[in-house]
Coordinates of C-alpha atoms in Angstrom, one line a residue:
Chain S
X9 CA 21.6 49.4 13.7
X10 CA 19.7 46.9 11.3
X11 CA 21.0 43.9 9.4
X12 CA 19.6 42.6 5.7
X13 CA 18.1 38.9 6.2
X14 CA 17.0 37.3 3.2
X15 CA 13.5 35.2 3.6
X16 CA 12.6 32.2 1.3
X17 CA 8.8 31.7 0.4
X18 CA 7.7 28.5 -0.5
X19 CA 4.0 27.5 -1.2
X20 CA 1.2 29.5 -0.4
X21 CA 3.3 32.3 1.5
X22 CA 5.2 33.1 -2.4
X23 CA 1.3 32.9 -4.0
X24 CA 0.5 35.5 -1.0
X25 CA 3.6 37.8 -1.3
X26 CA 4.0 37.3 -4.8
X27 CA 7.6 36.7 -4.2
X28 CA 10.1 33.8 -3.7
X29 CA 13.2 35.8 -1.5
X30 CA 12.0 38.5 0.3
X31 CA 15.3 40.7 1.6
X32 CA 14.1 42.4 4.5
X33 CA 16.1 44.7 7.3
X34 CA 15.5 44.0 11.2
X35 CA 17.3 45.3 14.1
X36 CA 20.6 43.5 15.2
X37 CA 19.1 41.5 18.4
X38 CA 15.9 40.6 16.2
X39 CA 14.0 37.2 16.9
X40 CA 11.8 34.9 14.8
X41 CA 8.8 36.8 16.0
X42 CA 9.9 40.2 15.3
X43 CA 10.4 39.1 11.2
X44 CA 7.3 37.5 11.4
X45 CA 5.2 40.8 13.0
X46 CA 7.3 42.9 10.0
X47 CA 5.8 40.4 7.7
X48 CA 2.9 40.4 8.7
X49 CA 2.2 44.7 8.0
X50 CA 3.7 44.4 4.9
X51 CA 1.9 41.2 4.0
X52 CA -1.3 40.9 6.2
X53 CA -2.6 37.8 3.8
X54 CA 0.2 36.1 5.4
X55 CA -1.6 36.2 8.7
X56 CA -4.3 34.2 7.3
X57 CA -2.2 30.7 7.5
X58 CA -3.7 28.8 10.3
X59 CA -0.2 27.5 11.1
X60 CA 3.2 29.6 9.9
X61 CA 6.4 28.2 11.1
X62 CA 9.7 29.6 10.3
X63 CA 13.1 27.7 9.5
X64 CA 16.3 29.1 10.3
X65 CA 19.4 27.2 7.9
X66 CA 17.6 24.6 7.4
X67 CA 15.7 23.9 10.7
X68 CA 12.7 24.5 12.3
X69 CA 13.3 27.5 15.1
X70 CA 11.6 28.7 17.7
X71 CA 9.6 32.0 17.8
X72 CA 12.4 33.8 20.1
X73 CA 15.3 32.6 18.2
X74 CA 18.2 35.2 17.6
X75 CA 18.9 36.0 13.9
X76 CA 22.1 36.9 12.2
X77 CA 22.5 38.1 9.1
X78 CA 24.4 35.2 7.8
X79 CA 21.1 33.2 8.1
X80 CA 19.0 31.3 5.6
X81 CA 15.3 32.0 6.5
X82 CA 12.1 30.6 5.1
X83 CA 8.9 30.6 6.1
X84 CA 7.2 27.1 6.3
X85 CA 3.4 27.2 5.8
X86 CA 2.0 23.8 6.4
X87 CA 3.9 21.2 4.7
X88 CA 1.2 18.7 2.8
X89 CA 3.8 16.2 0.8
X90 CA 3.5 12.4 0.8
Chain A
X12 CA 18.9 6.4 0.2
X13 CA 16.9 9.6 0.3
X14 CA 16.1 12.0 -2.6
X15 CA 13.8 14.8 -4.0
X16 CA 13.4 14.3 -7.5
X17 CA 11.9 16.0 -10.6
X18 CA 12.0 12.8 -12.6
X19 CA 9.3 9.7 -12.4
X20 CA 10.1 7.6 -9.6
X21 CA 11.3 4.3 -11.3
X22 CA 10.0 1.3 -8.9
X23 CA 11.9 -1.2 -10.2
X24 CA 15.5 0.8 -9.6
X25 CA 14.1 1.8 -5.9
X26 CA 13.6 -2.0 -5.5
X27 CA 16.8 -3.3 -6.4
X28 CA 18.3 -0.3 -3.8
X29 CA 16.7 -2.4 -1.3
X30 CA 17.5 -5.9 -1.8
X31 CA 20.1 -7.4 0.3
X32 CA 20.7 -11.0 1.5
X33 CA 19.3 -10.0 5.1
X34 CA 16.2 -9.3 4.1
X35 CA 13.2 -11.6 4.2
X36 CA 10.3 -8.9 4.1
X37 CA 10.4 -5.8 1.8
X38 CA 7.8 -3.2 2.5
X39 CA 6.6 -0.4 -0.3
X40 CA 4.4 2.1 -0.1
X41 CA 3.3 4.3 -3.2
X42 CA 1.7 7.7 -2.9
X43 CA -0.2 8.4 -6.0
X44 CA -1.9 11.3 -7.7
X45 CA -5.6 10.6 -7.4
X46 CA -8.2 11.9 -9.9
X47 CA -10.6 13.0 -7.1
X48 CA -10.2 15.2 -4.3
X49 CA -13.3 15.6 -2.0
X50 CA -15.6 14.9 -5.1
X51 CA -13.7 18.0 -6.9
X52 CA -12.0 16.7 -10.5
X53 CA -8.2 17.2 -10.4
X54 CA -6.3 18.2 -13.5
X55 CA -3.1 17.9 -12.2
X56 CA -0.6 18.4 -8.8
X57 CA 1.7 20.8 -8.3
X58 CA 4.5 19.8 -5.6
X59 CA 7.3 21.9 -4.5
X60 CA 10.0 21.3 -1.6
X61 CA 12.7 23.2 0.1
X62 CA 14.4 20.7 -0.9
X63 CA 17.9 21.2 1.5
X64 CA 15.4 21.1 4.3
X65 CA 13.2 17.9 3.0
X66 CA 15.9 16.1 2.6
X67 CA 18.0 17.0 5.9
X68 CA 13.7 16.5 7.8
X69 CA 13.3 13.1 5.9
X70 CA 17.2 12.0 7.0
X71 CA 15.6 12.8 10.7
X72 CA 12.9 10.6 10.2
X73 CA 14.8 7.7 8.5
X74 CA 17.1 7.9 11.8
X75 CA 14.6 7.4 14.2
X76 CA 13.2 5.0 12.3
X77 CA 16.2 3.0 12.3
X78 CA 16.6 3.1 16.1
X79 CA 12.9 1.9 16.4
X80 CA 13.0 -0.7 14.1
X81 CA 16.3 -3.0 13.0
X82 CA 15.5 -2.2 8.9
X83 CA 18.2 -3.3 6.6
X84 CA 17.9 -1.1 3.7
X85 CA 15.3 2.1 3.5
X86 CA 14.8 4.1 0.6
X87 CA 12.6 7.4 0.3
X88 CA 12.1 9.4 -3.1
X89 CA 9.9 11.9 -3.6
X90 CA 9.0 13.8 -6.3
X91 CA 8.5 17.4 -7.5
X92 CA 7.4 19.8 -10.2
X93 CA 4.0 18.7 -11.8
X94 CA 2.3 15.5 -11.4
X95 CA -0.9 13.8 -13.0
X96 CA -3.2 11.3 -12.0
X97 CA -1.7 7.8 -11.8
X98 CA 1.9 9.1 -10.9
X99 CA 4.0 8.3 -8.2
X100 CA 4.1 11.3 -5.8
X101 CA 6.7 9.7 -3.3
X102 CA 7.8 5.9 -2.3
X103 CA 8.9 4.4 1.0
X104 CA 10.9 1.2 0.7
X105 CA 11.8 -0.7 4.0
X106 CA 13.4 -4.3 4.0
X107 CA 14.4 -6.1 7.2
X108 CA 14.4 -9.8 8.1
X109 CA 11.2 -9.8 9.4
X110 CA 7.4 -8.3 8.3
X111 CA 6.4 -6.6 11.0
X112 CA 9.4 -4.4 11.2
X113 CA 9.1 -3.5 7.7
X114 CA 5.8 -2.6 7.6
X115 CA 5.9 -0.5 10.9
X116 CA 8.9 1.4 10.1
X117 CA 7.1 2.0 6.6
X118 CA 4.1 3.5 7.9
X119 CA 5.8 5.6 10.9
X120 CA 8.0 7.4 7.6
X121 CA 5.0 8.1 5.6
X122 CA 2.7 9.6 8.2
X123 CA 5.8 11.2 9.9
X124 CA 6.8 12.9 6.2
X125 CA 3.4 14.5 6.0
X126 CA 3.9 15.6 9.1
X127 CA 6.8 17.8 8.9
X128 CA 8.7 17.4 5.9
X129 CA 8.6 21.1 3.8
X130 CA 7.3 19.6 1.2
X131 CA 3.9 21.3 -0.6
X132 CA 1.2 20.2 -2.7
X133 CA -1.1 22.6 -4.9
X134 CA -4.3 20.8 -6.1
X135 CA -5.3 22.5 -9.7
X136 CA -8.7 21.7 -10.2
X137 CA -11.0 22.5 -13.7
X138 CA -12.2 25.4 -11.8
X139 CA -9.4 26.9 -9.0
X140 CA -6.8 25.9 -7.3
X141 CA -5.6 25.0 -3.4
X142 CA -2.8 24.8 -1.5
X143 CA -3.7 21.4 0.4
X144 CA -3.9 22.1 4.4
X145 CA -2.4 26.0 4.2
X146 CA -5.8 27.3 3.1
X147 CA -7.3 30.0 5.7
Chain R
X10 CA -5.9 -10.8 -8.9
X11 CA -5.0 -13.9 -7.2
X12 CA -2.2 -16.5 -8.7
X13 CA 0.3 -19.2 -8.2
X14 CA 3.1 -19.4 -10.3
X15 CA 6.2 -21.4 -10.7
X16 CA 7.5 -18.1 -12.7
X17 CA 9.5 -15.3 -11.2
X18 CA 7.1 -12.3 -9.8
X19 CA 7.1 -9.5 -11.8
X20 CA 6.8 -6.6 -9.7
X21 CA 6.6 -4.1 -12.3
X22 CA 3.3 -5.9 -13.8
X23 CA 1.7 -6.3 -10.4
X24 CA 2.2 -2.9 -9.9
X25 CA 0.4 -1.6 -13.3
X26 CA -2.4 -4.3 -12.0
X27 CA -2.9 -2.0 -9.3
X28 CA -3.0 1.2 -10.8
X29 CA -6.5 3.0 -11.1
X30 CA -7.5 6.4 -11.3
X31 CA -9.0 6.6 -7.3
X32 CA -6.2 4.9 -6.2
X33 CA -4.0 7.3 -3.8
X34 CA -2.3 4.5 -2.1
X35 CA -0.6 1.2 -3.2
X36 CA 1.0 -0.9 -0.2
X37 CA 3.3 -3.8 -1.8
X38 CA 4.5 -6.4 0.2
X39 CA 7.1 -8.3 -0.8
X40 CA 8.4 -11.6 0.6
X41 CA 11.8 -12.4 -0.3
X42 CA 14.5 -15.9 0.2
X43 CA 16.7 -14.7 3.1
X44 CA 20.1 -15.9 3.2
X45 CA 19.9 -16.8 6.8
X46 CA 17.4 -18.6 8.9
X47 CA 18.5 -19.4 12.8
X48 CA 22.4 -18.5 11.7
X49 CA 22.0 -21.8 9.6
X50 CA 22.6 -20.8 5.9
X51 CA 20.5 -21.1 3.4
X52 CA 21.4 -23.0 0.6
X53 CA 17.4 -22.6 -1.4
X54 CA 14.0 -23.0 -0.6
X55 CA 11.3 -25.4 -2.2
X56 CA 7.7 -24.2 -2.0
X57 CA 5.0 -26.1 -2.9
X58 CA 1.4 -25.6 -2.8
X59 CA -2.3 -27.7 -3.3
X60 CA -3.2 -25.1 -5.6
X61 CA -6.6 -25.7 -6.0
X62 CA -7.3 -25.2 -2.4
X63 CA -4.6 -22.6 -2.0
X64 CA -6.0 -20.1 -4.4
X65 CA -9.7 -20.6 -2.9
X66 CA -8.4 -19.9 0.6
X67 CA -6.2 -16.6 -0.6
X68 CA -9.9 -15.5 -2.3
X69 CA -11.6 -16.0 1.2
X70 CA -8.8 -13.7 2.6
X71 CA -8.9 -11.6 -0.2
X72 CA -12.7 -11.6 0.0
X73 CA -12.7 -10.9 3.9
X74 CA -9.8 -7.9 3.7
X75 CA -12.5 -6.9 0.9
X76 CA -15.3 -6.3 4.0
X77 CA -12.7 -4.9 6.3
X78 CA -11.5 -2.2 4.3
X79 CA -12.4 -0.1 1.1
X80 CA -9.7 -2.0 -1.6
X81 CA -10.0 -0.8 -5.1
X82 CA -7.4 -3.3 -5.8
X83 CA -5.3 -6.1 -4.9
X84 CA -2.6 -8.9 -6.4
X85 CA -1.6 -11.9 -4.6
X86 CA 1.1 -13.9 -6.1
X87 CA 2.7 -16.6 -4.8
X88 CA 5.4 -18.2 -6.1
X89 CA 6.3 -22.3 -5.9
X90 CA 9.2 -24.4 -7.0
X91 CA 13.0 -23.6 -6.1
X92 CA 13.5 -20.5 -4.8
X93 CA 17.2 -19.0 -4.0
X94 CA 18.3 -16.4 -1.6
X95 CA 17.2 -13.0 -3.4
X96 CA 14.1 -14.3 -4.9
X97 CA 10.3 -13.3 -3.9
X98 CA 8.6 -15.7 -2.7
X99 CA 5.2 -13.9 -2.2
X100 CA 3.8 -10.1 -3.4
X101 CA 0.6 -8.7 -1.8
X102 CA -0.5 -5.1 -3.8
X103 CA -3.2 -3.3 -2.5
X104 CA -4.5 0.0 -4.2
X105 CA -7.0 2.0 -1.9
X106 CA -7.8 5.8 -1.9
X107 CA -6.1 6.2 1.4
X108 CA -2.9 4.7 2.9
X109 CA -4.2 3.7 6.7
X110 CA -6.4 1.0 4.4
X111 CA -4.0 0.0 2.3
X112 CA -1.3 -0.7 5.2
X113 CA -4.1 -2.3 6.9
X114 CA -5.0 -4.7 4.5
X115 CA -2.0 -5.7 3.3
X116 CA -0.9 -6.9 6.3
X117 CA -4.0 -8.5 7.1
X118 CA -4.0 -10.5 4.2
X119 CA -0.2 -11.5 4.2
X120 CA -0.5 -12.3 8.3
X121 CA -3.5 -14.4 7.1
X122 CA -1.5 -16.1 4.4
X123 CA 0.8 -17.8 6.6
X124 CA -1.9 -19.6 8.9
X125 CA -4.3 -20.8 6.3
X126 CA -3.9 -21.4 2.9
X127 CA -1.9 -24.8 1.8
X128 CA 1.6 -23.8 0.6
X129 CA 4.8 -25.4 2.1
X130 CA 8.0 -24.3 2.4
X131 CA 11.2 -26.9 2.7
X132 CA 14.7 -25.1 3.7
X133 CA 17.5 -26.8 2.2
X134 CA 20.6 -26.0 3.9
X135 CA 24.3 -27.2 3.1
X136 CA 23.7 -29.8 5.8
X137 CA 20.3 -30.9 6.0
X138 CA 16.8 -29.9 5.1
X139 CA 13.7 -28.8 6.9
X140 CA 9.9 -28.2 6.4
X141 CA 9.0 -25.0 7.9
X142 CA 6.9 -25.7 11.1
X143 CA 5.8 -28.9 10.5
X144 CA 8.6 -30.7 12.1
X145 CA 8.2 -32.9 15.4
Chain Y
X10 CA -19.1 -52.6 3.2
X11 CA -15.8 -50.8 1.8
X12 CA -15.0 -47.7 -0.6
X13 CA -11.6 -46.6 -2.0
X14 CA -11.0 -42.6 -1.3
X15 CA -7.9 -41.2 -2.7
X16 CA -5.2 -39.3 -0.7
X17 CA -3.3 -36.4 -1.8
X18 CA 0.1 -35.7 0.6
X19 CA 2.0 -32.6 0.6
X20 CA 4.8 -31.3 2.1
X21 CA 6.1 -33.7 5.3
X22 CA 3.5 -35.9 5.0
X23 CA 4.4 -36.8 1.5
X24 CA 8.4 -37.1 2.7
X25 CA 7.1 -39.4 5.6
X26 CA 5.0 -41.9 3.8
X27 CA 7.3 -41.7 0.3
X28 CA 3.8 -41.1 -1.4
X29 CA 1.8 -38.1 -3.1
X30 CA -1.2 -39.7 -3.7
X31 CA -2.8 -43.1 -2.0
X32 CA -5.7 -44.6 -2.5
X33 CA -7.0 -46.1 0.9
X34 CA -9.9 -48.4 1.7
X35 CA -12.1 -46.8 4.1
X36 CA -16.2 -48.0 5.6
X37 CA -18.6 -46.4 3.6
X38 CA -19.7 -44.6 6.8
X39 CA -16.3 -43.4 7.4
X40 CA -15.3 -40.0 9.1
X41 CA -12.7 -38.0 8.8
X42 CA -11.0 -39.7 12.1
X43 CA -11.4 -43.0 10.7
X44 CA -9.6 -42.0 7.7
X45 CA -6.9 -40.6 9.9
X46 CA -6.1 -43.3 12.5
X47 CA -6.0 -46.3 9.3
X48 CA -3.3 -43.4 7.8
X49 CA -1.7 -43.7 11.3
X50 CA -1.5 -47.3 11.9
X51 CA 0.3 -48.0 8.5
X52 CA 2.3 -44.4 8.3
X53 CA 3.2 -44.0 12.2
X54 CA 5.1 -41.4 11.5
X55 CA 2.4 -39.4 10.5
X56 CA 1.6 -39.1 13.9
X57 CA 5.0 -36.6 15.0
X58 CA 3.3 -34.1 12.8
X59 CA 1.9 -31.3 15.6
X60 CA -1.1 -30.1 13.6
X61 CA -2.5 -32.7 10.8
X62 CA -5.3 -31.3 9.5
X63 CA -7.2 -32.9 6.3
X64 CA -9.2 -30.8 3.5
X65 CA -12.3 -32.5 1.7
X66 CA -12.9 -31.0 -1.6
X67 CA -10.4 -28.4 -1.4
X68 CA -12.0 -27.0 2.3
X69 CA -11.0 -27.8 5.6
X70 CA -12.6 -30.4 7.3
X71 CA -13.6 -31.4 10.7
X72 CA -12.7 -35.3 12.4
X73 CA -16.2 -35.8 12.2
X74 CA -17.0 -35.1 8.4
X75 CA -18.5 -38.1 6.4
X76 CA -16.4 -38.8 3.9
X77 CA -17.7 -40.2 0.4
X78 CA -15.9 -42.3 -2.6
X79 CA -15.9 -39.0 -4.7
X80 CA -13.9 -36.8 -2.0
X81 CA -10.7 -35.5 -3.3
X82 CA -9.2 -35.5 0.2
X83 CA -5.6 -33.9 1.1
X84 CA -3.3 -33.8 4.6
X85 CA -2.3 -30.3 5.2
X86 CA 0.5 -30.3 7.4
X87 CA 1.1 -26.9 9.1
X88 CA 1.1 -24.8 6.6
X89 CA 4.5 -22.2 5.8
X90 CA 3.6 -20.0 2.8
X91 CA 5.0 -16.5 2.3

């Protein structure tokens, strides 16, 4: 059974993608790293970040983390404020 | 006092946030928009945050700053949207009773904030444009 | 720029004195009448300086933090006369293209401040008064 | 043979002798020193200070710096800018 997540896209990964929410479907027990592999075929630029990191409600999560549907993701390429 | 802002960052307002009777040493750092990236001309800066997450990140850093350092008074405001040379992108205030603690704690929240705060910075240049670091 | 004055520091046109177009960095410190020195209160401050010799020792510092690190800009102002709890006593700007030199500096040049150059600083409490380090 | 230098005082110095500027009567082959122990004998209090040092000419001078009729000379009590 799959869920809808939605993904938000700062930075280089919305110049990439071309797009600032991404809704995308994953299976029920899916992790950080399984959005990021479905990312990644539909979005192979996104590959090219030397170092993608992924927030989940606000924080930065690990690649095994469980997601729910009720999360806000977003994909963090490297931050460069200041 | 921490915030993301799309308006000019007004020194004088940032520096009255910080005054109190405690503090004998007031620390402030400017980031500014220079005209010259790695001998490349810059038109102008682009900066964007997610800004529920830069400013819950930059509350983390304040924290620990306060358990390092006995600061009386901190503020950090940084700006978004699109800057030009000779504007403020982001200030760090610090005042405590002494210098040294207000010039540590200063510096640990700056290099920390461009560490890990989701904040991002596009560099338009006369000819192309770069997202600074994220570049393949 | 270098300066005494018996005038209130004006941040805001230190700051613009700073400013230039390489400048990524601007590291203010600020030096400000505590209300509170050794849980004695406070009641005002006197400064006084030998100006002539204090503004050629602040150039040799200034000059020196010039060799140590690439400045693009700095203001030193110090203040003399009565000064109350709130007040600034001192401002050291430095403008550099990056922020390690500008943190660097700064601090150099205020640590420096305070062994060297000929200003004097009288607390006058509710119960007595004191010259700052000078006392037997 | 004598010469008359003037003294500026600053600071403690000028609270312990009651004066900002006096004009002393030194040898014309008078040092630094010599200038400082004559200051001593008729302001002993000058002597609780911890550090004295004196300036010639708006520059820090050593005890055994020459001193000449035309020397704008100053006490600098420990110093307490900022």
């Amino acid at each position: 059974m799959n869920s809808p997540v939605s993904v938000l896209l700062f930075g280089i990964t919305r110049d990439l993608t071309g797009q600032s929410l991404l809704s995308m479907s994953v299976d029920q027990e899916a992790r950080v790293q399984d959005l990021l592999d479905q990312l990644y075929q539909h979005y192979p630029k996104l590959a090219d970040i030397k170092s993608l990191l992924v927030a989940v409600n606000g924080e930065y999560a690990e690649r095994d983390h469980l997601l729910t549907s009720k999360d806000e993701i977003a994909l963090i390429p490297p931050v460069s404020g200041g | 006092m921490i915030a993301i802002t799309t308006e000019p960052i007004d020194v004088a307002s940032a520096l009255q946030n910080l005054q109190t009777e405690q503090a004998g040493a007031i620390d402030l750092f400017l980031g500014v928009v220079r005209d010259n990236t790695k001998k490349r001309p810059v038109d102008r800066l682009e900066y964007e945050a997610y800004d529920r997450m830069a400013i819950s990140e930059m509350q983390k850093i304040a924290d620990e700053a306060h358990r390092q350092w006995p600061i009386l008074r901190y503020t950090i405001i940084h700006r978004t949207g699109t800057l030009r040379t000779g504007e403020l992108a982001v200030l760090i205030g610090i005042a405590s009773a002494h210098r040294a603690d207000a010039f540590e704690a200063c510096r640990y929240i700056i290099d920390t904030i461009k560490q890990t705060v989701p904040i991002w910075k596009k560099e338009i240049f006369t000819d192309g444009e770069v997202w600074v670091n994220a570049h393949p």
